[in-house]
Tab-separated table of C-alpha atoms and ligand atoms in Angstrom:
chain	number	residue	atom	x	y	z
Z	1	UNK	CA	9.266	-11.391	6.260
Z	2	UNK	CA	7.948	-14.655	5.233
Z	3	UNK	CA	6.077	-14.150	2.407
Z	4	UNK	CA	5.621	-17.161	0.705
Z	5	UNK	CA	6.239	-16.541	-3.199
Z	6	UNK	CA	3.760	-18.849	-5.171
Z	7	UNK	CA	4.810	-19.771	-8.664
Z	8	UNK	CA	4.514	-17.094	-11.269
Z	9	UNK	CA	1.800	-18.808	-13.046
Z	10	UNK	CA	-0.964	-15.513	-13.534
Z	11	UNK	CA	-0.805	-13.086	-15.855
Z	12	UNK	CA	0.666	-9.569	-14.244
Z	13	UNK	CA	-2.160	-7.810	-15.175
Z	14	UNK	CA	-5.987	-7.904	-14.665
Z	15	UNK	CA	-7.654	-6.862	-17.654
Z	16	UNK	CA	-9.664	-4.080	-17.385
Z	17	UNK	CA	-13.029	-5.782	-18.051
Z	18	UNK	CA	-12.023	-8.132	-14.955
Z	19	UNK	CA	-11.973	-5.320	-12.931
Z	20	UNK	CA	-15.603	-4.307	-12.102
Z	21	UNK	CA	-15.826	-8.173	-10.590
Z	22	UNK	CA	-13.073	-7.668	-8.747
Z	23	UNK	CA	-14.688	-6.211	-5.567
Z	24	UNK	CA	-17.044	-9.265	-5.137
Z	25	UNK	CA	-13.657	-11.343	-5.213
Z	26	UNK	CA	-12.070	-9.574	-2.475
Z	27	UNK	CA	-14.743	-9.585	-0.642
Z	28	UNK	CA	-15.316	-13.321	-0.641
Z	29	UNK	CA	-11.231	-13.984	-0.114
Z	30	UNK	CA	-12.132	-11.598	3.082
Z	31	UNK	CA	-15.058	-13.049	4.392
Z	32	UNK	CA	-13.093	-16.673	4.215
Z	33	UNK	CA	-9.535	-15.391	5.767
Z	34	UNK	CA	-10.829	-12.236	7.697
Z	35	UNK	CA	-11.517	-14.266	11.106
Z	36	UNK	CA	-8.144	-16.039	10.164
Z	37	UNK	CA	-6.422	-12.759	10.109
Z	38	UNK	CA	-8.377	-12.009	12.688
Z	39	UNK	CA	-7.484	-14.763	15.146
Z	40	UNK	CA	-3.969	-14.686	14.426
Z	41	UNK	CA	-2.869	-11.136	15.531
Z	42	UNK	CA	0.707	-11.962	16.436
Z	43	UNK	CA	1.829	-11.235	12.731
Z	44	UNK	CA	1.300	-8.312	10.802
Z	45	UNK	CA	3.312	-8.164	8.498
Z	46	UNK	CA	2.272	-11.940	7.216
Z	47	UNK	CA	-0.644	-13.453	6.370
Z	48	UNK	CA	-2.299	-16.121	4.671
Z	49	UNK	CA	-3.666	-13.875	1.664
Z	50	UNK	CA	0.207	-13.082	1.087
Z	51	UNK	CA	0.287	-16.285	-1.190
Z	52	UNK	CA	-3.389	-14.985	-3.000
Z	53	UNK	CA	-1.952	-13.448	-6.401
Z	54	UNK	CA	-4.895	-10.886	-6.060
Z	55	UNK	CA	-4.275	-10.019	-2.676
Z	56	UNK	CA	-0.579	-9.213	-3.767
Z	57	UNK	CA	-1.900	-6.029	-4.970
Z	58	UNK	CA	-4.031	-5.072	-2.287
Z	59	UNK	CA	-1.227	-3.852	0.272
Z	60	UNK	CA	-2.994	-0.492	0.276
Z	61	UNK	CA	-6.317	-2.244	0.992
Z	62	UNK	CA	-4.348	-4.419	3.859
Z	63	UNK	CA	-3.349	-1.196	5.085
Z	64	UNK	CA	-6.168	0.474	5.776
Z	65	UNK	CA	-7.573	-2.727	7.479
Z	66	UNK	CA	-10.253	-3.127	4.393
Z	67	UNK	CA	-9.187	-7.325	4.473
Z	68	UNK	CA	-10.347	-7.658	7.779
Z	69	UNK	CA	-13.820	-6.688	7.198
Z	70	UNK	CA	-15.963	-8.909	4.812
Z	71	UNK	CA	-17.399	-6.495	2.569
Z	72	UNK	CA	-16.230	-3.265	4.320
Z	73	UNK	CA	-16.302	-0.097	2.158
Z	74	UNK	CA	-13.060	-0.321	1.501
Z	75	UNK	CA	-12.655	-2.541	-0.994
Z	76	UNK	CA	-14.842	-0.558	-3.255
Z	77	UNK	CA	-14.331	2.733	-2.563
Z	78	UNK	CA	-10.499	1.954	-2.936
Z	79	UNK	CA	-11.902	0.634	-6.360
Z	80	UNK	CA	-13.522	3.496	-7.468
Z	81	UNK	CA	-16.877	2.125	-7.534
Z	82	UNK	CA	-20.239	4.616	-7.650
Z	83	UNK	CA	-20.560	7.034	-4.784
Z	84	UNK	CA	-17.289	6.350	-3.602
Z	85	UNK	CA	-14.690	8.819	-3.800
Z	86	UNK	CA	-12.462	8.019	-7.134
Z	87	UNK	CA	-8.994	8.165	-9.058
Z	88	UNK	CA	-9.158	12.388	-8.752
Z	89	UNK	CA	-9.045	11.832	-4.845
Z	90	UNK	CA	-6.111	9.133	-5.291
Z	91	UNK	CA	-8.027	6.102	-5.626
Z	92	UNK	CA	-6.034	3.928	-8.246
Z	93	UNK	CA	-6.919	1.269	-10.806
Z	94	UNK	CA	-5.252	-2.242	-10.472
Z	95	UNK	CA	-2.340	-2.577	-13.012
Z	96	UNK	CA	-0.842	1.408	-11.522
Z	97	UNK	CA	2.502	2.090	-12.160
Z	98	UNK	CA	4.801	5.042	-11.220
Z	99	UNK	CA	5.117	6.030	-14.497
Z	100	UNK	CA	1.278	6.489	-14.745
Z	101	UNK	CA	1.226	10.347	-15.008
Z	102	UNK	CA	-2.402	10.422	-16.029
Z	103	UNK	CA	-3.276	9.375	-12.561
Z	104	UNK	CA	-3.696	11.918	-9.749
Z	105	UNK	CA	-2.600	9.289	-7.222
Z	106	UNK	CA	0.850	9.138	-8.685
Z	107	UNK	CA	0.772	12.340	-10.554
Z	108	UNK	CA	0.707	14.211	-7.442
Z	109	UNK	CA	3.274	12.145	-5.623
Z	110	UNK	CA	6.262	14.694	-4.495
Z	111	UNK	CA	8.762	14.984	-7.615
Z	112	UNK	CA	11.499	13.740	-5.916
Z	113	UNK	CA	9.679	10.682	-4.471
Z	114	UNK	CA	8.560	9.656	-7.982
Z	115	UNK	CA	11.787	10.105	-9.292
Z	116	UNK	CA	13.579	7.569	-6.855
Z	117	UNK	CA	10.588	5.159	-7.466
Z	118	UNK	CA	11.129	5.476	-11.230
Z	119	UNK	CA	14.687	4.486	-11.506
Z	120	UNK	CA	13.828	1.991	-8.765
Z	121	UNK	CA	11.223	0.535	-11.003
Z	122	UNK	CA	13.278	0.461	-14.154
Z	123	UNK	CA	16.232	-1.246	-12.326
Z	124	UNK	CA	13.479	-3.757	-10.809
Z	125	UNK	CA	12.723	-4.598	-14.259
Z	126	UNK	CA	15.940	-5.156	-15.158
Z	127	UNK	CA	15.764	-7.825	-12.276
Z	128	UNK	CA	12.180	-9.408	-14.021
Z	129	UNK	CA	10.466	-7.665	-10.987
Z	130	UNK	CA	7.336	-5.504	-12.149
Z	131	UNK	CA	6.350	-2.688	-9.164
Z	132	UNK	CA	3.233	-1.269	-9.079
Z	133	UNK	CA	1.435	1.626	-6.756
Z	134	UNK	CA	-1.111	0.490	-4.708
Z	135	UNK	CA	-1.650	3.599	-3.557
Z	136	UNK	CA	0.149	7.125	-3.215
Z	137	UNK	CA	-0.845	10.731	-2.956
Z	138	UNK	CA	-4.187	10.668	-1.286
Z	139	UNK	CA	-7.079	13.689	-0.903
Z	140	UNK	CA	-7.573	14.600	2.833
Z	141	UNK	CA	-11.299	13.049	2.147
Z	142	UNK	CA	-10.085	9.720	0.606
Z	143	UNK	CA	-7.657	10.173	3.770
Z	144	UNK	CA	-10.645	10.662	6.221
Z	145	UNK	CA	-12.810	8.202	4.494
Z	146	UNK	CA	-10.416	5.469	5.068
Z	147	UNK	CA	-10.002	6.529	8.602
Z	148	UNK	CA	-13.315	6.139	9.090
Z	149	UNK	CA	-13.680	2.741	7.627
Z	150	UNK	CA	-10.977	1.823	9.855
Z	151	UNK	CA	-12.412	2.948	13.096
Z	152	UNK	CA	-15.954	0.945	12.414
Z	153	UNK	CA	-13.704	-1.914	11.488
Z	154	UNK	CA	-11.075	-2.362	14.197
Z	155	UNK	CA	-13.727	-0.934	16.555
Z	156	UNK	CA	-11.635	1.707	18.111
Z	157	UNK	CA	-9.377	4.888	17.427
Z	158	UNK	CA	-6.667	3.822	18.982
Z	159	UNK	CA	-6.730	0.303	17.175
Z	160	UNK	CA	-7.330	1.773	13.797
Z	161	UNK	CA	-4.092	4.262	14.250
Z	162	UNK	CA	-1.956	1.321	14.199
Z	163	UNK	CA	-2.791	1.124	10.320
Z	164	UNK	CA	-4.180	4.467	9.287
Z	165	UNK	CA	-3.530	8.447	10.109
Z	166	UNK	CA	-5.230	11.019	9.831
Z	167	UNK	CA	-5.500	13.856	7.119
Z	168	UNK	CA	-3.163	15.981	8.920
Z	169	UNK	CA	-0.273	13.431	9.677
Z	170	UNK	CA	-0.505	10.521	6.456
Z	171	UNK	CA	2.097	11.453	4.303
Z	172	UNK	CA	0.294	10.205	1.530
Z	173	UNK	CA	-1.956	13.303	1.834
Z	174	UNK	CA	1.298	15.547	1.688
Z	175	UNK	CA	2.931	12.975	-1.261
Z	176	UNK	CA	5.307	11.433	0.214
Z	177	UNK	CA	4.312	7.522	0.919
Z	178	UNK	CA	3.570	5.231	-1.596
Z	179	UNK	CA	2.394	1.688	-1.227
Z	180	UNK	CA	3.660	-0.830	-4.050
Z	181	UNK	CA	3.280	-4.192	-4.865
Z	182	UNK	CA	2.754	-7.074	-5.229
Z	183	UNK	CA	5.323	-8.851	-2.498
Z	184	UNK	CA	8.124	-9.534	-5.089
Z	185	UNK	CA	8.113	-5.473	-5.621
Z	186	UNK	CA	8.098	-4.698	-1.906
Z	187	UNK	CA	11.072	-8.151	-1.138
Z	188	UNK	CA	12.945	-6.083	-3.806
Z	189	UNK	CA	12.879	-2.733	-2.698
Z	190	UNK	CA	13.442	-4.196	1.173
Z	191	UNK	CA	16.860	-5.565	-0.858
Z	192	UNK	CA	17.699	-2.177	-2.926
Z	193	UNK	CA	15.598	0.749	-2.157
Z	194	UNK	CA	18.103	2.333	0.195
Z	195	UNK	CA	20.135	2.528	-2.801
Z	196	UNK	CA	17.822	5.245	-4.428
Z	197	UNK	CA	16.550	6.351	-0.883
Z	198	UNK	CA	13.286	4.313	-0.583
Z	199	UNK	CA	12.716	2.800	3.004
Z	200	UNK	CA	10.051	1.283	4.800
Z	201	UNK	CA	9.200	3.041	7.684
Z	202	UNK	CA	6.637	0.751	9.354
Z	203	UNK	CA	7.904	-2.283	10.445
Z	204	UNK	CA	4.093	-3.332	9.799
Z	205	UNK	CA	3.869	-2.136	6.685
Z	206	UNK	CA	6.242	-3.880	4.274
Z	207	UNK	CA	4.493	-1.889	1.254
Z	208	UNK	CA	4.968	1.748	2.848
Z	209	UNK	CA	7.752	3.633	1.278
Z	210	UNK	CA	8.839	6.993	1.628
Z	211	UNK	CA	11.980	8.882	0.373
Z	212	UNK	CA	14.596	9.003	2.685
Z	213	UNK	CA	17.614	10.716	0.880
Z	214	UNK	CA	20.308	10.201	3.388
Z	215	UNK	CA	19.847	6.233	3.278
Z	216	UNK	CA	21.487	6.317	-0.255
Z	217	UNK	CA	24.890	6.869	1.948
Z	218	UNK	CA	23.836	5.730	5.408
Z	219	UNK	CA	21.013	3.098	4.841
Z	220	UNK	CA	17.776	3.139	5.751
Z	221	UNK	CA	16.575	4.761	9.694
Z	222	UNK	CA	15.714	1.880	11.972
Z	223	UNK	CA	11.752	1.025	11.121
Z	224	UNK	CA	8.875	1.984	13.996
Z	225	UNK	CA	7.293	-0.843	14.640
Z	226	UNK	CA	3.815	0.550	13.723
Z	227	UNK	CA	2.435	4.165	12.706
Z	228	UNK	CA	1.248	4.578	16.136
Z	229	UNK	CA	5.629	4.987	16.919
Z	230	UNK	CA	5.759	7.466	14.782
Z	231	UNK	CA	6.184	11.124	16.295
Z	232	UNK	CA	4.633	12.264	12.791
Z	233	UNK	CA	1.492	11.233	14.269
Z	234	UNK	CA	1.577	12.577	17.543
Z	235	UNK	CA	-0.247	15.460	16.439
I	1	ZN	ZN1	1.248	3.816	3.472
């Protein structure tokens, strides 16, 4: 991983009043950088957007590919704009943490996964790292929407499958996966997650973590290059 971490000069939490403007900002960033991303397809773990503060919260959006398409539906739907699926379906507001019980995307996570995340987040905070949830549990409808958007963006079911699972196969729908951010949090988890049974599963998704309790004693299992390599996705 080659995250280039910028100096931490911006506030960690985006004031709620600014959230309404975020889709435009993100769409603009996508418009500028989307083509660079497409042009440099060799690496999916580090992109120019990683250096942008506002983008570091948006691992989940990268996961379903919304960044690559200027104005893609994913940007707006994930932020819960009118007409889109909202928090009840698993969209999480900016600044959500693993302690936000009232948010369904957090509350509906597997209790063991959530417990491990809370322990890790507490210890990360002691190291000066705050862990945010970019996406957690998702309803089947939300997952289906993400998949539709990915297929539309990538042009094929096969390419979309590298990033977005179906409602039947996604560990997000079963509450067994979480996408965390920003990059200092994923870096912290990369170094310490196994102590809590929290493992990165896919090489192309440094933000996506699942619980592997055996990792506490035996370290995390080898990663799949991307979800298409995961036998769970072969349904
Ligand atoms: Zn994920």
